[in-house]
PDB file of N, CA and C in Angstrom:
ATOM      1  N   UNK M   1    -108.064 -35.145   1.500  1.00 92.00           N
ATOM      2  CA  UNK M   1    -106.938 -35.600   0.696  1.00 92.00           C
ATOM      3  C   UNK M   1    -107.045 -37.114   0.545  1.00 92.00           C
ATOM      4  N   UNK M   2    -106.876 -37.597  -0.669  1.00 94.00           N
ATOM      5  CA  UNK M   2    -106.891 -39.039  -0.907  1.00 94.00           C
ATOM      6  C   UNK M   2    -105.653 -39.424  -1.709  1.00 94.00           C
ATOM      7  N   UNK M   3    -105.195 -40.637  -1.464  1.00 95.00           N
ATOM      8  CA  UNK M   3    -104.010 -41.134  -2.171  1.00 95.00           C
ATOM      9  C   UNK M   3    -104.350 -42.449  -2.852  1.00 95.00           C
ATOM     10  N   UNK M   4    -103.811 -42.637  -4.058  1.00 95.00           N
ATOM     11  CA  UNK M   4    -103.947 -43.917  -4.746  1.00 95.00           C
ATOM     12  C   UNK M   4    -102.547 -44.422  -5.070  1.00 95.00           C
ATOM     13  N   UNK M   5    -102.394 -45.724  -5.041  1.00 95.00           N
ATOM     14  CA  UNK M   5    -101.098 -46.360  -5.206  1.00 95.00           C
ATOM     15  C   UNK M   5    -101.113 -47.311  -6.397  1.00 95.00           C
ATOM     16  N   UNK M   6     -99.976 -47.407  -7.069  1.00 96.00           N
ATOM     17  CA  UNK M   6     -99.824 -48.349  -8.177  1.00 96.00           C
ATOM     18  C   UNK M   6     -98.428 -48.964  -8.065  1.00 96.00           C
ATOM     19  N   UNK M   7     -98.382 -50.244  -7.723  1.00 94.00           N
ATOM     20  CA  UNK M   7     -97.117 -50.980  -7.627  1.00 94.00           C
ATOM     21  C   UNK M   7     -96.912 -51.740  -8.921  1.00 94.00           C
ATOM     22  N   UNK M   8     -95.732 -51.601  -9.516  1.00 94.00           N
ATOM     23  CA  UNK M   8     -95.457 -52.299 -10.768  1.00 94.00           C
ATOM     24  C   UNK M   8     -94.131 -53.049 -10.699  1.00 94.00           C
ATOM     25  N   UNK M   9     -94.087 -54.130 -11.446  1.00 91.00           N
ATOM     26  CA  UNK M   9     -92.858 -54.891 -11.662  1.00 91.00           C
ATOM     27  C   UNK M   9     -92.763 -55.096 -13.169  1.00 91.00           C
ATOM     28  N   UNK M  10     -91.709 -54.564 -13.762  1.00 86.00           N
ATOM     29  CA  UNK M  10     -91.549 -54.679 -15.211  1.00 86.00           C
ATOM     30  C   UNK M  10     -92.677 -54.033 -15.981  1.00 86.00           C
ATOM     31  N   UNK M  11     -93.264 -52.964 -15.435  1.00 89.00           N
ATOM     32  CA  UNK M  11     -94.353 -52.264 -16.109  1.00 89.00           C
ATOM     33  C   UNK M  11     -95.725 -52.867 -15.884  1.00 89.00           C
ATOM     34  N   UNK M  12     -95.814 -53.995 -15.185  1.00 93.00           N
ATOM     35  CA  UNK M  12     -97.098 -54.645 -14.915  1.00 93.00           C
ATOM     36  C   UNK M  12     -97.558 -54.350 -13.496  1.00 93.00           C
ATOM     37  N   UNK M  13     -98.800 -53.901 -13.351  1.00 95.00           N
ATOM     38  CA  UNK M  13     -99.345 -53.607 -12.035  1.00 95.00           C
ATOM     39  C   UNK M  13     -99.504 -54.893 -11.230  1.00 95.00           C
ATOM     40  N   UNK M  14     -98.954 -54.875  -9.996  1.00 93.00           N
ATOM     41  CA  UNK M  14     -99.041 -56.044  -9.116  1.00 93.00           C
ATOM     42  C   UNK M  14     -99.727 -55.704  -7.795  1.00 93.00           C
ATOM     43  N   UNK M  15    -100.121 -54.454  -7.604  1.00 93.00           N
ATOM     44  CA  UNK M  15    -100.814 -54.067  -6.388  1.00 93.00           C
ATOM     45  C   UNK M  15    -101.280 -52.628  -6.459  1.00 93.00           C
ATOM     46  N   UNK M  16    -102.319 -52.311  -5.663  1.00 95.00           N
ATOM     47  CA  UNK M  16    -102.862 -50.946  -5.648  1.00 95.00           C
ATOM     48  C   UNK M  16    -103.146 -50.461  -4.229  1.00 95.00           C
ATOM     49  N   UNK M  17    -102.597 -51.123  -3.222  1.00 93.00           N
ATOM     50  CA  UNK M  17    -102.797 -50.676  -1.846  1.00 93.00           C
ATOM     51  C   UNK M  17    -101.549 -49.934  -1.362  1.00 93.00           C
ATOM     52  N   UNK M  18    -101.609 -49.405  -0.137  1.00 92.00           N
ATOM     53  CA  UNK M  18    -100.496 -48.621   0.401  1.00 92.00           C
ATOM     54  C   UNK M  18     -99.255 -49.465   0.664  1.00 92.00           C
ATOM     55  N   UNK M  19     -99.406 -50.768   0.800  1.00 89.00           N
ATOM     56  CA  UNK M  19     -98.269 -51.659   1.052  1.00 89.00           C
ATOM     57  C   UNK M  19     -98.313 -52.823   0.069  1.00 89.00           C
ATOM     58  N   UNK M  20     -97.142 -53.392  -0.204  1.00 88.00           N
ATOM     59  CA  UNK M  20     -97.048 -54.531  -1.112  1.00 88.00           C
ATOM     60  C   UNK M  20     -96.186 -55.598  -0.467  1.00 88.00           C
ATOM     61  N   UNK M  21     -96.682 -56.818  -0.460  1.00 85.00           N
ATOM     62  CA  UNK M  21     -95.897 -57.953   0.009  1.00 85.00           C
ATOM     63  C   UNK M  21     -95.539 -58.798  -1.198  1.00 85.00           C
ATOM     64  N   UNK M  22     -94.242 -58.955  -1.440  1.00 82.00           N
ATOM     65  CA  UNK M  22     -93.796 -59.738  -2.588  1.00 82.00           C
ATOM     66  C   UNK M  22     -93.832 -61.224  -2.280  1.00 82.00           C
ATOM     67  N   UNK M  23     -94.225 -61.991  -3.268  1.00 81.00           N
ATOM     68  CA  UNK M  23     -94.131 -63.444  -3.177  1.00 81.00           C
ATOM     69  C   UNK M  23     -93.142 -63.903  -4.245  1.00 81.00           C
ATOM     70  N   UNK M  24     -92.609 -65.100  -4.115  1.00 76.00           N
ATOM     71  CA  UNK M  24     -91.614 -65.583  -5.084  1.00 76.00           C
ATOM     72  C   UNK M  24     -92.122 -65.648  -6.519  1.00 76.00           C
ATOM     73  N   UNK M  25     -93.422 -65.716  -6.720  1.00 82.00           N
ATOM     74  CA  UNK M  25     -93.947 -65.809  -8.085  1.00 82.00           C
ATOM     75  C   UNK M  25     -94.192 -64.439  -8.717  1.00 82.00           C
ATOM     76  N   UNK M  26     -94.041 -63.365  -7.946  1.00 84.00           N
ATOM     77  CA  UNK M  26     -94.341 -62.027  -8.456  1.00 84.00           C
ATOM     78  C   UNK M  26     -93.176 -61.374  -9.184  1.00 84.00           C
ATOM     79  N   UNK M  27     -91.956 -61.748  -8.851  1.00 82.00           N
ATOM     80  CA  UNK M  27     -90.795 -61.055  -9.409  1.00 82.00           C
ATOM     81  C   UNK M  27     -89.640 -62.020  -9.579  1.00 82.00           C
ATOM     82  N   UNK M  28     -88.713 -61.623 -10.406  1.00 80.00           N
ATOM     83  CA  UNK M  28     -87.487 -62.381 -10.607  1.00 80.00           C
ATOM     84  C   UNK M  28     -86.323 -61.582 -10.050  1.00 80.00           C
ATOM     85  N   UNK M  29     -85.229 -62.261  -9.778  1.00 77.00           N
ATOM     86  CA  UNK M  29     -84.042 -61.582  -9.287  1.00 77.00           C
ATOM     87  C   UNK M  29     -83.665 -60.474 -10.258  1.00 77.00           C
ATOM     88  N   UNK M  30     -83.447 -59.275  -9.725  1.00 80.00           N
ATOM     89  CA  UNK M  30     -83.060 -58.138 -10.548  1.00 80.00           C
ATOM     90  C   UNK M  30     -84.212 -57.300 -11.067  1.00 80.00           C
ATOM     91  N   UNK M  31     -85.464 -57.769 -10.954  1.00 86.00           N
ATOM     92  CA  UNK M  31     -86.609 -56.961 -11.376  1.00 86.00           C
ATOM     93  C   UNK M  31     -86.691 -55.692 -10.522  1.00 86.00           C
ATOM     94  N   UNK M  32     -87.134 -54.611 -11.108  1.00 88.00           N
ATOM     95  CA  UNK M  32     -87.319 -53.368 -10.371  1.00 88.00           C
ATOM     96  C   UNK M  32     -88.775 -53.255  -9.938  1.00 88.00           C
ATOM     97  N   UNK M  33     -88.983 -53.013  -8.638  1.00 90.00           N
ATOM     98  CA  UNK M  33     -90.313 -52.797  -8.084  1.00 90.00           C
ATOM     99  C   UNK M  33     -90.486 -51.290  -7.926  1.00 90.00           C
ATOM    100  N   UNK M  34     -91.554 -50.760  -8.523  1.00 92.00           N
ATOM    101  CA  UNK M  34     -91.798 -49.320  -8.500  1.00 92.00           C
ATOM    102  C   UNK M  34     -93.134 -49.027  -7.840  1.00 92.00           C
ATOM    103  N   UNK M  35     -93.163 -47.989  -6.991  1.00 93.00           N
ATOM    104  CA  UNK M  35     -94.411 -47.523  -6.391  1.00 93.00           C
ATOM    105  C   UNK M  35     -94.694 -46.117  -6.902  1.00 93.00           C
ATOM    106  N   UNK M  36     -95.879 -45.931  -7.459  1.00 94.00           N
ATOM    107  CA  UNK M  36     -96.331 -44.608  -7.892  1.00 94.00           C
ATOM    108  C   UNK M  36     -97.501 -44.204  -7.009  1.00 94.00           C
ATOM    109  N   UNK M  37     -97.481 -42.953  -6.529  1.00 94.00           N
ATOM    110  CA  UNK M  37     -98.537 -42.447  -5.654  1.00 94.00           C
ATOM    111  C   UNK M  37     -99.110 -41.182  -6.269  1.00 94.00           C
ATOM    112  N   UNK M  38    -100.434 -41.121  -6.313  1.00 95.00           N
ATOM    113  CA  UNK M  38    -101.124 -39.916  -6.758  1.00 95.00           C
ATOM    114  C   UNK M  38    -101.979 -39.419  -5.600  1.00 95.00           C
ATOM    115  N   UNK M  39    -101.841 -38.136  -5.271  1.00 95.00           N
ATOM    116  CA  UNK M  39    -102.600 -37.524  -4.179  1.00 95.00           C
ATOM    117  C   UNK M  39    -103.527 -36.476  -4.778  1.00 95.00           C
ATOM    118  N   UNK M  40    -104.807 -36.527  -4.366  1.00 96.00           N
ATOM    119  CA  UNK M  40    -105.800 -35.551  -4.821  1.00 96.00           C
ATOM    120  C   UNK M  40    -106.331 -34.806  -3.609  1.00 96.00           C
ATOM    121  N   UNK M  41    -106.519 -33.482  -3.758  1.00 95.00           N
ATOM    122  CA  UNK M  41    -106.938 -32.667  -2.612  1.00 95.00           C
ATOM    123  C   UNK M  41    -108.448 -32.458  -2.497  1.00 95.00           C
ATOM    124  N   UNK M  42    -109.224 -32.974  -3.425  1.00 92.00           N
ATOM    125  CA  UNK M  42    -110.673 -32.809  -3.365  1.00 92.00           C
ATOM    126  C   UNK M  42    -111.165 -31.522  -4.000  1.00 92.00           C
ATOM    127  N   UNK M  43    -110.261 -30.643  -4.416  1.00 95.00           N
ATOM    128  CA  UNK M  43    -110.626 -29.382  -5.050  1.00 95.00           C
ATOM    129  C   UNK M  43    -110.115 -29.304  -6.486  1.00 95.00           C
ATOM    130  N   UNK M  44    -109.748 -30.456  -7.032  1.00 94.00           N
ATOM    131  CA  UNK M  44    -109.255 -30.505  -8.402  1.00 94.00           C
ATOM    132  C   UNK M  44    -107.740 -30.522  -8.518  1.00 94.00           C
ATOM    133  N   UNK M  45    -107.051 -30.345  -7.411  1.00 96.00           N
ATOM    134  CA  UNK M  45    -105.596 -30.375  -7.447  1.00 96.00           C
ATOM    135  C   UNK M  45    -105.069 -31.779  -7.190  1.00 96.00           C
ATOM    136  N   UNK M  46    -103.971 -32.106  -7.828  1.00 96.00           N
ATOM    137  CA  UNK M  46    -103.369 -33.420  -7.608  1.00 96.00           C
ATOM    138  C   UNK M  46    -101.876 -33.350  -7.885  1.00 96.00           C
ATOM    139  N   UNK M  47    -101.172 -34.322  -7.370  1.00 96.00           N
ATOM    140  CA  UNK M  47     -99.741 -34.449  -7.621  1.00 96.00           C
ATOM    141  C   UNK M  47     -99.401 -35.927  -7.569  1.00 96.00           C
ATOM    142  N   UNK M  48     -98.351 -36.307  -8.277  1.00 95.00           N
ATOM    143  CA  UNK M  48     -97.951 -37.710  -8.265  1.00 95.00           C
ATOM    144  C   UNK M  48     -96.439 -37.822  -8.269  1.00 95.00           C
ATOM    145  N   UNK M  49     -95.975 -38.950  -7.786  1.00 95.00           N
ATOM    146  CA  UNK M  49     -94.550 -39.225  -7.749  1.00 95.00           C
ATOM    147  C   UNK M  49     -94.364 -40.733  -7.773  1.00 95.00           C
ATOM    148  N   UNK M  50     -93.192 -41.172  -8.212  1.00 94.00           N
ATOM    149  CA  UNK M  50     -92.909 -42.604  -8.196  1.00 94.00           C
ATOM    150  C   UNK M  50     -91.459 -42.818  -7.803  1.00 94.00           C
ATOM    151  N   UNK M  51     -91.195 -44.012  -7.278  1.00 92.00           N
ATOM    152  CA  UNK M  51     -89.839 -44.358  -6.861  1.00 92.00           C
ATOM    153  C   UNK M  51     -89.621 -45.847  -7.037  1.00 92.00           C
ATOM    154  N   UNK M  52     -88.415 -46.211  -7.429  1.00 91.00           N
ATOM    155  CA  UNK M  52     -88.017 -47.613  -7.442  1.00 91.00           C
ATOM    156  C   UNK M  52     -87.674 -47.964  -5.997  1.00 91.00           C
ATOM    157  N   UNK M  53     -88.360 -48.955  -5.455  1.00 82.00           N
ATOM    158  CA  UNK M  53     -88.215 -49.226  -4.024  1.00 82.00           C
ATOM    159  C   UNK M  53     -87.512 -50.528  -3.702  1.00 82.00           C
ATOM    160  N   UNK M  54     -87.335 -51.419  -4.662  1.00 72.00           N
ATOM    161  CA  UNK M  54     -86.682 -52.692  -4.346  1.00 72.00           C
ATOM    162  C   UNK M  54     -86.204 -53.380  -5.608  1.00 72.00           C
ATOM    163  N   UNK M  55     -85.164 -54.147  -5.454  1.00 69.00           N
ATOM    164  CA  UNK M  55     -84.704 -55.071  -6.487  1.00 69.00           C
ATOM    165  C   UNK M  55     -84.535 -56.411  -5.795  1.00 69.00           C
ATOM    166  N   UNK M  56     -85.489 -57.323  -5.970  1.00 67.00           N
ATOM    167  CA  UNK M  56     -85.384 -58.616  -5.286  1.00 67.00           C
ATOM    168  C   UNK M  56     -84.045 -59.287  -5.561  1.00 67.00           C
ATOM    169  N   UNK M  57     -83.435 -59.796  -4.522  1.00 65.00           N
ATOM    170  CA  UNK M  57     -82.124 -60.431  -4.658  1.00 65.00           C
ATOM    171  C   UNK M  57     -82.208 -61.947  -4.580  1.00 65.00           C
ATOM    172  N   UNK M  58     -83.017 -62.459  -3.668  1.00 57.00           N
ATOM    173  CA  UNK M  58     -83.122 -63.908  -3.510  1.00 57.00           C
ATOM    174  C   UNK M  58     -84.593 -64.282  -3.501  1.00 57.00           C
ATOM    175  N   UNK M  59     -84.996 -65.056  -4.483  1.00 51.00           N
ATOM    176  CA  UNK M  59     -86.388 -65.485  -4.556  1.00 51.00           C
ATOM    177  C   UNK M  59     -86.502 -66.993  -4.747  1.00 51.00           C
ATOM    178  N   UNK M  60     -85.426 -67.713  -4.523  1.00 53.00           N
ATOM    179  CA  UNK M  60     -85.434 -69.159  -4.720  1.00 53.00           C
ATOM    180  C   UNK M  60     -86.045 -69.839  -3.502  1.00 53.00           C
ATOM    181  N   UNK M  61     -87.178 -70.491  -3.696  1.00 55.00           N
ATOM    182  CA  UNK M  61     -87.849 -71.154  -2.577  1.00 55.00           C
ATOM    183  C   UNK M  61     -87.776 -72.669  -2.688  1.00 55.00           C
ATOM    184  N   UNK M  62     -86.936 -73.169  -3.581  1.00 58.00           N
ATOM    185  CA  UNK M  62     -86.809 -74.612  -3.748  1.00 58.00           C
ATOM    186  C   UNK M  62     -86.061 -75.217  -2.567  1.00 58.00           C
ATOM    187  N   UNK M  63     -86.464 -76.372  -2.152  1.00 59.00           N
ATOM    188  CA  UNK M  63     -85.772 -77.109  -1.102  1.00 59.00           C
ATOM    189  C   UNK M  63     -84.533 -77.762  -1.705  1.00 59.00           C
ATOM    190  N   UNK M  64     -83.367 -77.557  -1.101  1.00 59.00           N
ATOM    191  CA  UNK M  64     -82.157 -78.161  -1.655  1.00 59.00           C
ATOM    192  C   UNK M  64     -82.263 -79.691  -1.685  1.00 59.00           C
ATOM    193  N   UNK M  65     -81.751 -80.276  -2.737  1.00 62.00           N
ATOM    194  CA  UNK M  65     -81.742 -81.737  -2.890  1.00 62.00           C
ATOM    195  C   UNK M  65     -80.328 -82.256  -2.704  1.00 62.00           C
ATOM    196  N   UNK M  66     -80.163 -83.264  -1.898  1.00 65.00           N
ATOM    197  CA  UNK M  66     -78.858 -83.889  -1.712  1.00 65.00           C
ATOM    198  C   UNK M  66     -78.802 -85.171  -2.538  1.00 65.00           C
ATOM    199  N   UNK M  67     -77.735 -85.332  -3.266  1.00 60.00           N
ATOM    200  CA  UNK M  67     -77.565 -86.529  -4.090  1.00 60.00           C
ATOM    201  C   UNK M  67     -76.506 -87.427  -3.496  1.00 60.00           C
TER     202      UNK M  67
END
């Protein structure tokens, strides 16, 4: 059995491994992160599923400025 992964943000692939680490430049607040998995059994059978797994809430990495 083998599995392949496709992580997308806004329809754009951002990763293909079993895990995804988001960086501030990959997504905007409110973007939907989706993981799609396809499993193949080696005998021609396969199945796939996808799920929305995150909506980034805070991605601001700017250092606050005091005036």
